[in-house]
Coordinates of C-alpha atoms in Angstrom, one line a residue:
M35 CA 102.5 72.5 59.4
R36 CA 102.9 68.8 58.7
D37 CA 100.9 66.2 60.5
R38 CA 102.5 65.1 63.7
K39 CA 103.0 61.7 65.3
V40 CA 103.2 61.3 69.0
T41 CA 106.9 60.3 68.6
D42 CA 107.6 63.9 67.5
W43 CA 107.4 64.8 71.2
L44 CA 109.6 63.5 73.9
P45 CA 107.9 60.5 75.5
T46 CA 105.7 61.1 78.5
T47 CA 104.7 57.4 79.1
R48 CA 106.4 54.0 79.0
K49 CA 104.4 53.2 75.8
E50 CA 105.6 56.3 74.0
A51 CA 109.2 55.4 75.0
E52 CA 108.7 51.9 73.6
M53 CA 107.4 53.4 70.3
R54 CA 110.9 54.9 70.0
G55 CA 112.5 51.6 70.8
W56 CA 113.6 52.7 74.3
S57 CA 113.5 50.3 77.2
E58 CA 115.5 52.5 79.6
M59 CA 115.9 56.3 80.1
D60 CA 119.1 58.3 80.5
V61 CA 117.2 61.3 82.1
V62 CA 113.6 61.6 83.3
L63 CA 112.3 65.1 83.8
F64 CA 109.4 66.0 86.1
S65 CA 107.7 69.4 85.5
G66 CA 104.9 71.2 87.3
D67 CA 103.7 72.6 84.0
A68 CA 101.9 70.9 81.2
Y69 CA 104.2 69.7 78.5
V70 CA 104.3 72.2 75.7
D71 CA 107.2 71.4 73.2
H72 CA 108.2 75.1 72.8
P73 CA 111.4 77.1 73.6
S74 CA 109.4 79.2 76.1
F75 CA 108.9 76.2 78.3
G76 CA 111.9 75.1 80.4
A77 CA 111.3 71.4 80.6
A78 CA 111.0 71.2 76.8
V79 CA 114.3 73.2 76.4
I80 CA 116.3 71.0 78.8
G81 CA 114.7 67.8 77.3
R82 CA 115.5 68.8 73.7
L83 CA 119.0 69.9 74.6
L84 CA 119.8 66.6 76.3
E85 CA 118.2 64.7 73.4
A86 CA 120.6 66.6 71.0
E87 CA 123.4 65.1 73.1
G88 CA 122.2 61.6 72.1
L89 CA 120.5 60.9 75.4
R90 CA 117.1 59.2 75.9
V91 CA 115.0 61.7 77.7
A92 CA 111.4 61.5 79.0
I93 CA 109.2 64.2 80.4
V94 CA 106.5 63.5 83.1
P95 CA 104.4 66.6 83.2
Q96 CA 102.3 67.4 86.3
P97 CA 102.7 64.0 88.0
N98 CA 100.1 63.0 90.6
W99 CA 101.6 63.3 94.0
Q100 CA 98.5 62.3 95.9
D101 CA 98.1 58.6 95.0
D102 CA 100.5 55.7 95.1
L103 CA 103.1 57.7 93.2
R104 CA 102.7 55.6 90.0
D105 CA 103.6 58.7 87.8
F106 CA 107.0 58.8 89.6
K107 CA 107.6 55.1 89.0
K108 CA 106.4 54.7 85.4
M109 CA 109.6 55.6 83.5
G110 CA 111.8 53.6 85.9
R111 CA 115.2 54.8 87.2
P112 CA 117.2 56.7 84.6
R113 CA 120.9 56.0 84.1
L114 CA 122.0 59.6 84.8
F115 CA 119.5 61.5 86.9
F116 CA 115.9 62.6 87.6
G117 CA 115.4 66.3 86.8
I118 CA 112.8 68.3 88.7
S119 CA 111.3 71.7 88.1
A120 CA 108.2 73.3 89.6
G121 CA 107.6 74.9 86.2
C122 CA 108.0 78.3 84.6
M123 CA 106.9 80.1 87.8
D124 CA 107.5 79.5 91.5
S125 CA 104.6 77.2 92.5
M126 CA 103.3 79.5 95.2
V127 CA 103.4 82.6 93.0
N128 CA 101.6 80.4 90.4
K129 CA 98.9 79.4 92.8
Y130 CA 98.2 82.4 94.9
T131 CA 97.6 86.2 94.6
A132 CA 99.2 88.8 96.9
A133 CA 96.0 88.5 98.9
K134 CA 96.8 84.8 99.4
R135 CA 93.7 83.7 97.4
F136 CA 93.7 81.2 94.5
R137 CA 94.5 82.8 91.2
S138 CA 91.6 82.7 88.7
E139 CA 93.5 80.0 86.8
D140 CA 96.8 78.2 86.5
A141 CA 98.1 79.5 83.1
Y142 CA 100.4 76.5 82.7
S143 CA 97.8 73.7 83.2
P144 CA 95.2 72.3 80.8
N145 CA 92.0 74.4 81.0
G146 CA 93.7 76.5 83.7
K147 CA 93.0 73.9 86.4
H148 CA 94.4 74.7 89.9
S149 CA 94.7 71.1 91.1
M150 CA 97.5 69.9 88.8
R151 CA 100.5 70.8 90.9
P152 CA 101.2 70.9 94.6
E153 CA 102.4 73.8 96.7
Y154 CA 106.2 73.9 96.9
A155 CA 106.2 71.5 94.0
T156 CA 110.0 71.1 93.7
T157 CA 110.2 69.7 97.3
V158 CA 107.1 67.5 96.9
Y159 CA 108.4 65.9 93.7
S160 CA 111.9 65.4 95.1
H161 CA 110.6 63.7 98.2
A162 CA 108.5 61.4 96.1
I163 CA 111.6 60.3 94.0
K164 CA 113.8 59.9 97.0
K165 CA 111.1 57.7 98.6
L166 CA 110.9 55.4 95.6
F167 CA 114.6 55.6 94.4
P168 CA 116.6 56.6 97.5
D169 CA 120.0 56.2 95.8
S170 CA 119.1 57.9 92.6
A171 CA 120.6 61.3 91.5
V172 CA 118.0 64.1 91.8
V173 CA 118.7 67.4 90.1
I174 CA 116.4 70.4 90.8
G175 CA 116.2 73.5 88.7
G176 CA 113.9 76.1 87.3
I177 CA 112.9 79.4 88.9
E178 CA 111.6 78.0 92.2
A179 CA 114.8 76.2 92.9
S180 CA 117.0 79.0 91.6
M181 CA 115.4 81.7 93.8
R182 CA 115.2 79.6 96.9
R183 CA 118.9 78.3 96.9
F184 CA 119.8 80.1 100.2
T185 CA 117.8 81.1 103.3
H186 CA 114.8 83.0 101.9
Y187 CA 111.7 84.7 103.1
D188 CA 108.5 82.9 102.2
Y189 CA 105.5 85.2 102.0
W190 CA 102.9 82.4 102.2
Q191 CA 104.3 81.0 105.5
D192 CA 105.5 84.4 106.6
S193 CA 108.8 83.0 107.8
L194 CA 112.4 82.4 106.7
K195 CA 112.9 79.0 105.1
K196 CA 116.0 77.0 104.6
S197 CA 117.7 76.5 101.3
I198 CA 115.5 74.3 99.0
L199 CA 118.5 72.0 98.8
V200 CA 118.0 71.2 102.5
E201 CA 114.2 71.0 102.4
S202 CA 114.0 69.0 99.1
K203 CA 116.8 66.5 99.9
A204 CA 117.9 66.8 96.3
D205 CA 121.5 66.1 95.4
V206 CA 122.2 68.9 92.9
L207 CA 120.7 72.4 92.4
V208 CA 121.0 74.1 89.0
Y209 CA 120.3 77.9 89.2
G210 CA 119.7 80.4 86.5
M211 CA 119.1 79.4 82.9
G212 CA 120.1 75.8 82.9
E213 CA 121.5 74.9 79.5
Q214 CA 125.2 75.2 80.3
P215 CA 125.2 73.5 83.7
I216 CA 122.9 70.7 82.7
L217 CA 125.0 69.8 79.7
A218 CA 128.2 69.9 81.8
L219 CA 126.5 67.7 84.4
A220 CA 125.2 65.1 81.9
R221 CA 128.6 64.9 80.1
E222 CA 130.5 64.4 83.4
M223 CA 128.0 61.7 84.4
Q224 CA 128.4 59.8 81.1
Q225 CA 132.2 60.0 81.4
L226 CA 132.1 58.6 84.9
L227 CA 129.8 55.6 83.8
A228 CA 132.1 54.9 80.9
A229 CA 135.2 55.0 83.0
E230 CA 133.9 53.0 86.0
G231 CA 131.5 50.7 84.1
G232 CA 128.6 51.4 86.4
E233 CA 124.9 51.0 85.6
Y234 CA 123.5 54.1 87.2
I235 CA 124.8 57.4 88.6
T236 CA 124.2 57.4 92.4
A237 CA 123.3 60.3 94.5
A238 CA 126.7 60.3 96.1
Q239 CA 128.4 60.4 92.7
A240 CA 126.2 63.2 91.6
R241 CA 127.2 65.3 94.6
V242 CA 130.9 64.7 94.0
I243 CA 130.7 65.6 90.3
T244 CA 128.8 68.8 91.1
R245 CA 131.7 70.2 93.1
N246 CA 133.5 71.1 89.9
I247 CA 130.6 72.3 87.8
R248 CA 129.7 76.0 87.7
Q249 CA 126.2 77.3 88.3
T250 CA 125.3 74.4 90.5
G251 CA 124.8 73.9 94.2
Y252 CA 125.0 71.0 96.7
L253 CA 124.8 70.2 100.4
A254 CA 128.0 69.0 102.0
A255 CA 129.3 68.2 105.5
K256 CA 131.4 71.0 106.9
S257 CA 134.4 68.7 107.1
E258 CA 134.2 68.0 103.4
I259 CA 134.7 71.6 102.3
E260 CA 138.1 72.8 101.2
S261 CA 138.4 76.6 101.5
D262 CA 139.2 78.5 98.3
G263 CA 140.4 81.5 100.2
E264 CA 139.6 84.8 98.5
N265 CA 137.4 83.0 95.9
D266 CA 134.9 82.1 98.7
K267 CA 132.3 84.2 100.3
V268 CA 130.8 82.8 103.5
L269 CA 127.3 84.0 104.2
A270 CA 125.7 84.4 107.7
P271 CA 124.4 81.0 108.8
H272 CA 120.7 80.2 108.7
S273 CA 120.5 80.2 112.5
L274 CA 121.8 83.8 112.6
C275 CA 119.4 85.0 109.9
L276 CA 116.5 83.7 112.0
K277 CA 117.7 85.8 115.0
E278 CA 118.9 88.9 113.2
K279 CA 117.1 90.5 110.2
A280 CA 120.1 92.5 109.5
S281 CA 122.1 89.3 108.8
Q282 CA 119.5 88.2 106.3
A283 CA 119.6 91.6 104.6
A284 CA 123.4 91.5 104.4
N285 CA 123.3 88.0 102.9
F286 CA 121.0 89.1 100.2
L287 CA 123.2 92.0 99.4
A288 CA 126.2 89.7 99.1
I289 CA 124.3 87.2 96.9
E290 CA 123.0 90.0 94.6
K291 CA 126.5 91.4 94.3
E292 CA 128.1 88.1 93.3
S293 CA 125.2 87.3 90.9
N294 CA 125.9 90.5 89.0
K295 CA 129.7 90.0 88.7
V296 CA 131.6 88.6 85.7
N297 CA 134.0 86.9 88.1
A298 CA 131.9 85.8 91.0
K299 CA 132.9 84.0 94.2
R300 CA 131.7 80.6 95.5
L301 CA 129.0 81.2 98.1
L302 CA 128.6 79.1 101.3
Q303 CA 125.9 79.0 104.0
E304 CA 125.8 76.8 107.0
Y305 CA 122.7 74.9 108.3
D306 CA 122.2 72.2 110.9
E307 CA 122.2 69.7 108.1
G308 CA 125.5 70.9 106.6
V309 CA 126.8 73.6 104.3
V310 CA 125.0 74.7 101.1
V311 CA 127.7 75.4 98.5
V312 CA 126.8 77.4 95.4
N313 CA 129.4 77.5 92.7
P314 CA 129.9 80.7 90.6
P315 CA 127.8 80.9 87.4
F316 CA 129.0 80.0 83.9
P317 CA 130.1 82.9 81.6
T318 CA 127.2 84.5 79.8
M319 CA 126.1 82.3 76.9
T320 CA 127.3 83.1 73.4
T321 CA 124.9 83.9 70.6
E322 CA 125.8 80.5 69.0
Q323 CA 124.9 78.7 72.2
L324 CA 121.6 80.5 72.5
D325 CA 120.8 79.9 68.8
H326 CA 121.4 76.2 69.3
S327 CA 118.9 76.2 72.2
F328 CA 116.2 77.9 70.1
D329 CA 116.9 75.9 66.9
L330 CA 116.3 72.5 68.5
P331 CA 113.5 70.5 66.8
Y332 CA 110.5 71.7 68.9
T333 CA 107.0 70.8 67.5
R334 CA 106.0 74.2 69.1
L335 CA 102.8 72.5 70.2
P336 CA 101.3 71.0 73.4
H337 CA 101.6 67.3 73.7
P338 CA 98.7 65.4 72.0
K339 CA 97.5 64.2 75.4
Y340 CA 95.9 67.7 75.8
N341 CA 93.9 67.5 72.6
G342 CA 91.0 70.0 72.9
K343 CA 92.2 71.5 76.1
R344 CA 93.3 75.1 76.5
I345 CA 96.7 75.9 78.0
P346 CA 96.5 79.7 78.7
A347 CA 100.3 80.3 78.8
Y348 CA 100.7 78.6 75.4
D349 CA 97.9 80.7 73.9
M350 CA 99.8 83.9 75.0
I351 CA 103.1 82.9 73.4
K352 CA 102.0 80.8 70.4
F353 CA 102.9 83.5 67.8
S354 CA 105.6 85.3 69.8
V355 CA 109.4 85.2 69.4
N356 CA 112.0 85.8 72.1
I357 CA 114.9 87.7 70.7
H358 CA 117.2 87.8 73.7
R359 CA 117.7 86.8 77.3
G360 CA 118.7 88.8 80.3
C361 CA 117.8 92.2 81.7
F362 CA 120.1 95.0 83.0
G363 CA 117.2 97.0 84.5
G364 CA 117.6 95.4 88.0
C365 CA 114.2 96.3 89.2
A366 CA 114.0 95.7 93.0
F367 CA 110.8 93.6 92.7
C368 CA 111.7 91.5 89.7
T369 CA 113.4 88.1 89.5
I370 CA 114.3 88.2 85.8
S371 CA 117.9 89.6 86.2
A372 CA 118.4 87.4 89.3
H373 CA 117.5 84.3 87.2
Q374 CA 118.5 85.1 83.7
G375 CA 121.4 87.5 84.5
K376 CA 121.9 91.2 83.8
F377 CA 124.1 90.6 80.7
I378 CA 122.2 90.4 77.5
V379 CA 122.5 87.2 75.4
N380 CA 121.3 87.9 71.8
R381 CA 120.0 85.5 69.3
S382 CA 121.3 86.0 65.7
K383 CA 119.0 87.5 63.2
E384 CA 119.2 84.3 61.2
S385 CA 117.9 82.2 64.1
I386 CA 115.1 84.6 64.8
V387 CA 114.1 84.5 61.1
R388 CA 114.1 80.7 61.2
E389 CA 111.7 80.7 64.1
V390 CA 109.4 83.2 62.4
E391 CA 109.3 81.0 59.4
E392 CA 108.4 78.0 61.5
I393 CA 105.6 80.0 63.1
A394 CA 104.4 81.0 59.6
K395 CA 103.9 77.3 58.8
M396 CA 101.3 76.8 61.6
S397 CA 97.9 76.2 60.2
D398 CA 96.2 78.9 62.3
F399 CA 98.8 81.6 61.8
K400 CA 97.3 84.7 60.1
G401 CA 100.4 86.7 59.5
Y402 CA 100.5 88.6 62.9
L403 CA 103.3 88.1 65.4
S404 CA 102.1 88.9 68.9
D405 CA 105.5 89.8 70.2
L406 CA 109.0 90.2 68.9
G407 CA 110.6 90.9 72.3
G408 CA 112.3 89.7 75.5
P409 CA 112.4 90.4 79.2
S410 CA 112.5 94.0 78.2
A411 CA 111.5 94.7 74.7
N412 CA 114.3 97.1 73.7
M413 CA 117.6 95.6 75.1
Y414 CA 118.6 93.6 72.0
M415 CA 122.3 93.7 71.2
M416 CA 123.0 96.1 74.1
R417 CA 126.1 95.7 76.1
G418 CA 129.0 97.5 77.8
K419 CA 131.3 99.4 75.4
N420 CA 134.3 98.4 77.4
P421 CA 134.1 94.8 78.7
E422 CA 136.9 95.4 81.2
M423 CA 134.8 98.0 83.0
C424 CA 131.9 95.5 83.1
A425 CA 134.3 92.9 84.6
K426 CA 135.0 95.2 87.5
C427 CA 131.3 96.2 88.1
S428 CA 128.7 94.6 90.4
R429 CA 125.9 97.1 90.0
P430 CA 122.5 95.3 89.9
S431 CA 121.2 97.8 87.3
C432 CA 123.0 99.4 84.4
I433 CA 120.4 102.1 84.0
Q434 CA 119.4 103.1 87.5
P435 CA 119.8 105.5 89.3
K436 CA 121.4 106.7 86.0
I437 CA 122.3 105.0 82.8
C438 CA 125.9 103.9 82.9
P439 CA 128.1 105.9 80.5
N440 CA 129.7 102.6 79.5
M441 CA 126.4 101.1 78.4
N442 CA 125.7 101.1 74.6
I443 CA 122.0 101.6 74.2
D444 CA 122.1 101.9 70.4
H445 CA 118.6 100.8 69.0
T446 CA 119.9 100.4 65.5
P447 CA 120.3 96.6 65.6
L448 CA 116.7 96.3 66.9
L449 CA 115.4 98.6 64.1
E450 CA 117.2 96.4 61.5
L451 CA 115.7 93.3 63.0
Y452 CA 112.2 94.6 62.9
R453 CA 112.6 95.6 59.3
T454 CA 114.1 92.2 58.4
V455 CA 111.2 90.3 60.0
D456 CA 108.5 92.7 58.6
A457 CA 110.0 92.2 55.1
L458 CA 109.2 88.4 55.2
P459 CA 106.3 87.7 52.8
Q460 CA 104.5 85.7 55.5
I461 CA 104.4 88.6 57.9
K462 CA 101.6 91.2 57.8
K463 CA 102.6 92.8 61.2
S464 CA 104.9 92.2 64.1
F465 CA 103.8 93.6 67.4
I466 CA 105.8 94.4 70.5
G467 CA 104.0 92.8 73.4
S468 CA 106.9 92.9 75.9
G469 CA 107.4 96.0 78.1
V470 CA 109.4 98.8 76.7
R471 CA 112.0 100.7 78.8
Y472 CA 111.1 104.3 77.9
D473 CA 113.9 105.7 80.1
M474 CA 116.4 104.3 77.5
L475 CA 114.5 105.9 74.6
L476 CA 114.5 109.3 76.3
H477 CA 118.2 109.2 77.3
R478 CA 120.6 111.5 75.5
S479 CA 124.0 109.9 75.4
G480 CA 125.7 112.7 73.5
N481 CA 126.3 110.3 70.6
K482 CA 124.4 111.8 67.7
E483 CA 123.9 108.5 65.8
C484 CA 122.8 106.7 69.0
D485 CA 120.4 109.4 70.1
E486 CA 118.9 109.6 66.6
A487 CA 118.5 105.8 66.5
S488 CA 116.5 106.1 69.8
D489 CA 114.2 108.6 68.2
R490 CA 113.8 106.5 65.0
Y491 CA 113.0 103.4 67.1
T492 CA 110.4 105.3 69.2
E493 CA 108.6 106.4 66.0
E494 CA 108.9 103.0 64.4
L495 CA 107.6 101.3 67.5
I496 CA 104.6 103.5 68.0
R497 CA 103.7 103.8 64.3
N498 CA 104.1 100.1 63.2
H499 CA 104.3 97.8 66.2
V500 CA 101.5 98.6 68.6
S501 CA 98.5 96.4 68.6
G502 CA 96.2 99.3 69.7
R503 CA 97.8 99.4 73.2
L504 CA 101.5 100.0 74.2
K505 CA 102.4 98.6 77.6
V506 CA 104.9 100.4 79.7
A507 CA 105.7 100.1 83.4
P508 CA 106.2 103.3 85.4
E509 CA 105.1 101.2 88.5
H510 CA 104.5 104.2 90.8
T511 CA 104.4 108.1 90.7
N512 CA 106.2 108.8 93.9
D513 CA 110.0 109.4 93.5
T514 CA 110.9 107.9 96.9
V515 CA 109.1 104.7 96.1
L516 CA 110.5 104.7 92.6
R517 CA 114.0 104.9 93.9
L518 CA 113.4 101.9 96.1
M519 CA 112.0 100.1 93.1
R520 CA 115.0 101.1 91.0
K521 CA 112.8 102.8 88.5
P522 CA 113.0 106.2 86.8
S523 CA 111.1 109.3 88.0
F524 CA 107.5 109.5 86.9
K525 CA 108.5 112.8 85.1
Q526 CA 110.0 110.5 82.4
F527 CA 106.6 108.9 81.9
H528 CA 105.1 112.3 81.2
D529 CA 107.8 113.0 78.7
F530 CA 107.2 109.7 76.9
K531 CA 103.4 110.2 76.9
R532 CA 103.9 113.5 75.1
I533 CA 106.0 111.8 72.5
F534 CA 103.4 109.0 72.2
D535 CA 100.6 111.4 71.8
R536 CA 102.5 113.5 69.2
I537 CA 103.3 110.4 67.0
N538 CA 99.7 109.2 67.3
S539 CA 98.5 112.6 66.1
K540 CA 101.1 112.8 63.3
Y541 CA 100.0 109.5 61.8
N542 CA 96.3 109.8 62.8
L543 CA 96.5 106.7 65.1
K544 CA 94.0 105.9 67.8
Q545 CA 96.3 104.0 70.2
Q546 CA 96.4 103.8 74.0
L547 CA 99.3 103.9 76.3
I548 CA 98.8 101.3 79.1
P549 CA 100.8 101.9 82.2
Y550 CA 101.4 99.2 84.9
F551 CA 101.4 100.2 88.5
I552 CA 102.1 98.4 91.8
S553 CA 100.6 99.1 95.2
S554 CA 102.1 98.2 98.6
H555 CA 105.6 98.0 97.4
P556 CA 108.0 98.7 100.3
G557 CA 108.1 102.5 100.8
S558 CA 104.6 103.0 99.4
T559 CA 102.1 104.6 101.8
I560 CA 98.4 105.3 101.6
E561 CA 99.3 108.9 101.0
S562 CA 101.7 108.1 98.1
M563 CA 98.9 106.0 96.6
A564 CA 96.4 108.8 96.9
E565 CA 98.9 111.0 95.1
L566 CA 99.2 108.3 92.4
A567 CA 95.5 108.4 92.0
T568 CA 95.5 112.1 91.5
E569 CA 98.4 112.0 89.0
T570 CA 96.7 109.3 86.9
R571 CA 93.3 111.1 87.0
Q572 CA 95.0 114.2 85.6
L573 CA 96.3 112.0 82.8
N574 CA 92.8 110.7 82.2
F575 CA 93.7 107.1 83.0
H576 CA 91.2 104.6 84.4
L577 CA 93.8 102.0 85.5
E578 CA 93.4 98.4 84.5
Q579 CA 97.0 96.9 84.6
V580 CA 97.7 97.0 88.3
Q581 CA 98.8 94.6 90.9
D582 CA 99.5 94.4 94.6
F583 CA 103.1 93.8 95.5
T584 CA 103.8 90.1 96.1
P585 CA 107.0 89.3 98.0
T586 CA 108.8 86.6 96.0
P587 CA 112.0 84.8 97.1
M588 CA 115.3 86.5 96.5
T589 CA 114.4 90.0 95.4
M590 CA 115.5 93.3 96.9
A591 CA 111.9 94.3 97.5
T592 CA 111.2 91.1 99.4
E593 CA 114.2 91.6 101.7
M594 CA 112.9 95.2 102.4
Y595 CA 109.4 93.7 103.0
Y596 CA 110.7 91.1 105.5
T597 CA 113.4 93.1 107.3
G598 CA 111.8 96.6 107.1
I599 CA 115.2 98.1 106.1
N600 CA 116.9 98.9 102.8
P601 CA 119.8 96.4 102.6
E602 CA 121.8 98.9 100.5
T603 CA 121.6 101.8 103.0
G604 CA 120.5 100.3 106.3
E605 CA 117.6 102.9 106.4
K606 CA 114.2 101.9 107.7
V607 CA 111.5 101.4 105.1
Y608 CA 107.7 101.6 105.6
V609 CA 106.0 98.4 104.7
A610 CA 102.3 97.7 104.4
R611 CA 102.1 94.3 106.0
T612 CA 98.5 93.6 106.9
M613 CA 95.8 92.6 104.3
R614 CA 93.8 95.6 105.5
D615 CA 96.7 98.0 104.8
K616 CA 97.4 96.4 101.4
E617 CA 93.7 96.6 100.4
A618 CA 93.5 100.2 101.4
Q619 CA 96.4 101.0 99.1
R620 CA 94.9 99.0 96.2
K621 CA 91.6 100.9 96.5
F622 CA 93.3 104.1 95.2
F623 CA 93.8 102.5 91.8
F624 CA 90.0 102.5 91.4
W625 CA 89.1 106.0 92.6
Y626 CA 86.7 106.2 89.7
K627 CA 84.5 103.3 90.8
P628 CA 81.5 104.3 92.9
E629 CA 81.9 101.3 95.2
E630 CA 85.4 102.5 96.3
R631 CA 84.7 106.2 96.7
Q632 CA 83.3 106.2 100.3
E633 CA 86.3 104.4 101.7
I634 CA 88.7 106.6 99.8
K635 CA 87.0 109.7 101.2
R636 CA 87.2 108.3 104.7
L637 CA 90.9 107.5 104.4
L638 CA 91.8 110.9 103.0
R639 CA 89.8 112.8 105.6
Q640 CA 91.5 110.7 108.3
M641 CA 94.9 111.8 106.9
G642 CA 93.7 115.4 106.7
R643 CA 94.2 115.5 102.9
G644 CA 91.2 117.4 101.8
D645 CA 93.4 118.8 98.9
L646 CA 93.6 115.3 97.5
L647 CA 89.9 114.8 97.8
K648 CA 89.4 117.9 95.6
R649 CA 92.0 116.8 93.1
L650 CA 90.2 113.5 92.8
G651 CA 86.8 115.3 92.4
L652 CA 85.3 113.4 95.3

């Protein structure tokens, strides 16, 4: 890869902007992450996209919020707007584990340092800007803003919080993947300045413009809202959600339903401060639009200011390629479909090959792609056979509790993509590091060609694309818990493992199947965790890839955790709430460790489950 100049990155300081001949910015972006100029990092994507529109864009990564706010002043007031994101993760999820302890490192900060971003970063950054530039337009986005756009349960404060629009005092909220709304917003702002001859877009102008832009939200006085009749859905007000958990559960169900519709309604929720209005999303991006986003002139490198410092998240994705967006799995605990959407957006084979060729030019690339995948590894080019049926559907998952007969799960395009990439002279091996949906591989559709493609894909995957270990996510072994998770029966994991072992034996491979499991998910009890331990012992697994359930804003599992009911059915759900209960469940992952055995014995004897003691060999 050619030698780089600092001007190959978007400017992060006034001096870097002046090196480009810029004395004023059109947009200034603040991010809770380090600035890595790569399509996996949201601030880089939005910055490059706006740059391609001819705008002067600066990025201020991880601004210091604890001094005189000089980082927030240094680029001056932009002509259009300040854009704010907490980063690629919710700042609280980024900072704390399910046990509310500091994570071992911040993957998106130089050298993994914890001190580079505040808690609730979106709100903190927005308040700083509003203090310094009270009449400027502030646009918030990214996953933290997206998942907190309505009343939501916050695990770290153990309470319901108001919409982040109310708390942050921002003017505009962009939810989901932001390319389409941010471009629409910037274009409207430029047209307004051209028409009215103004110098800057004001906060009030931004709020008015937003009313007609999809996939955005804003706060308005009740008197300012014109009802759109059947195209509106009014949610229970924040005050009622505080009093009645059932109202919060009903709100979530309505939000999830509209989020999964092709033709969604505008959503409104009342607060003391006004009404949060969230416009329906844009239509799913086209392949051409997604290609454009990925084909922008990224350096694919961290900014030179981090020279010699390790950014863990960048190390993970440095030689990986994202081939699609979206996930139709609809897992109850996951935010991917809520943020990216359930409809798959595919990159073209040509765009993917171009990115692979760019990676191959990197000086330390040795010919091995770490991942050729997506939110789920094997959903590339999959969609409903009849779009009219999809347009009438609001199911959060296209594959649970059963695979929709309208869903085309043909793995042929994915097989062709793998072979195209592997045929490139620079590539020795492409691995699949993303999680694979084995329930789709096992499904028999009745279409001979499709079913045979699933079998060929399974063999191709296991034979040629596993880096010693294949990650899959059964998540639990108990069918009741799995139904609440919107995951398939554990019987399917057994079926897939038999196929995995057979193919390994056939080609004399010594590869491992690595299952992921979650403890303390709503519905999970100590007894079901003990059964999980016995099941995995029988399979000869000493579990490593495990986690305790962390309630994150705007997921079905979080609503179950907070309300104690299943919003879909109204049925009560057991929830492990205390740290003691959560830790007791987690212990069963590690039944094979001497230090955990005594407590596991005590718990099982207390439950009168001597049979499980025997099955665990304790």
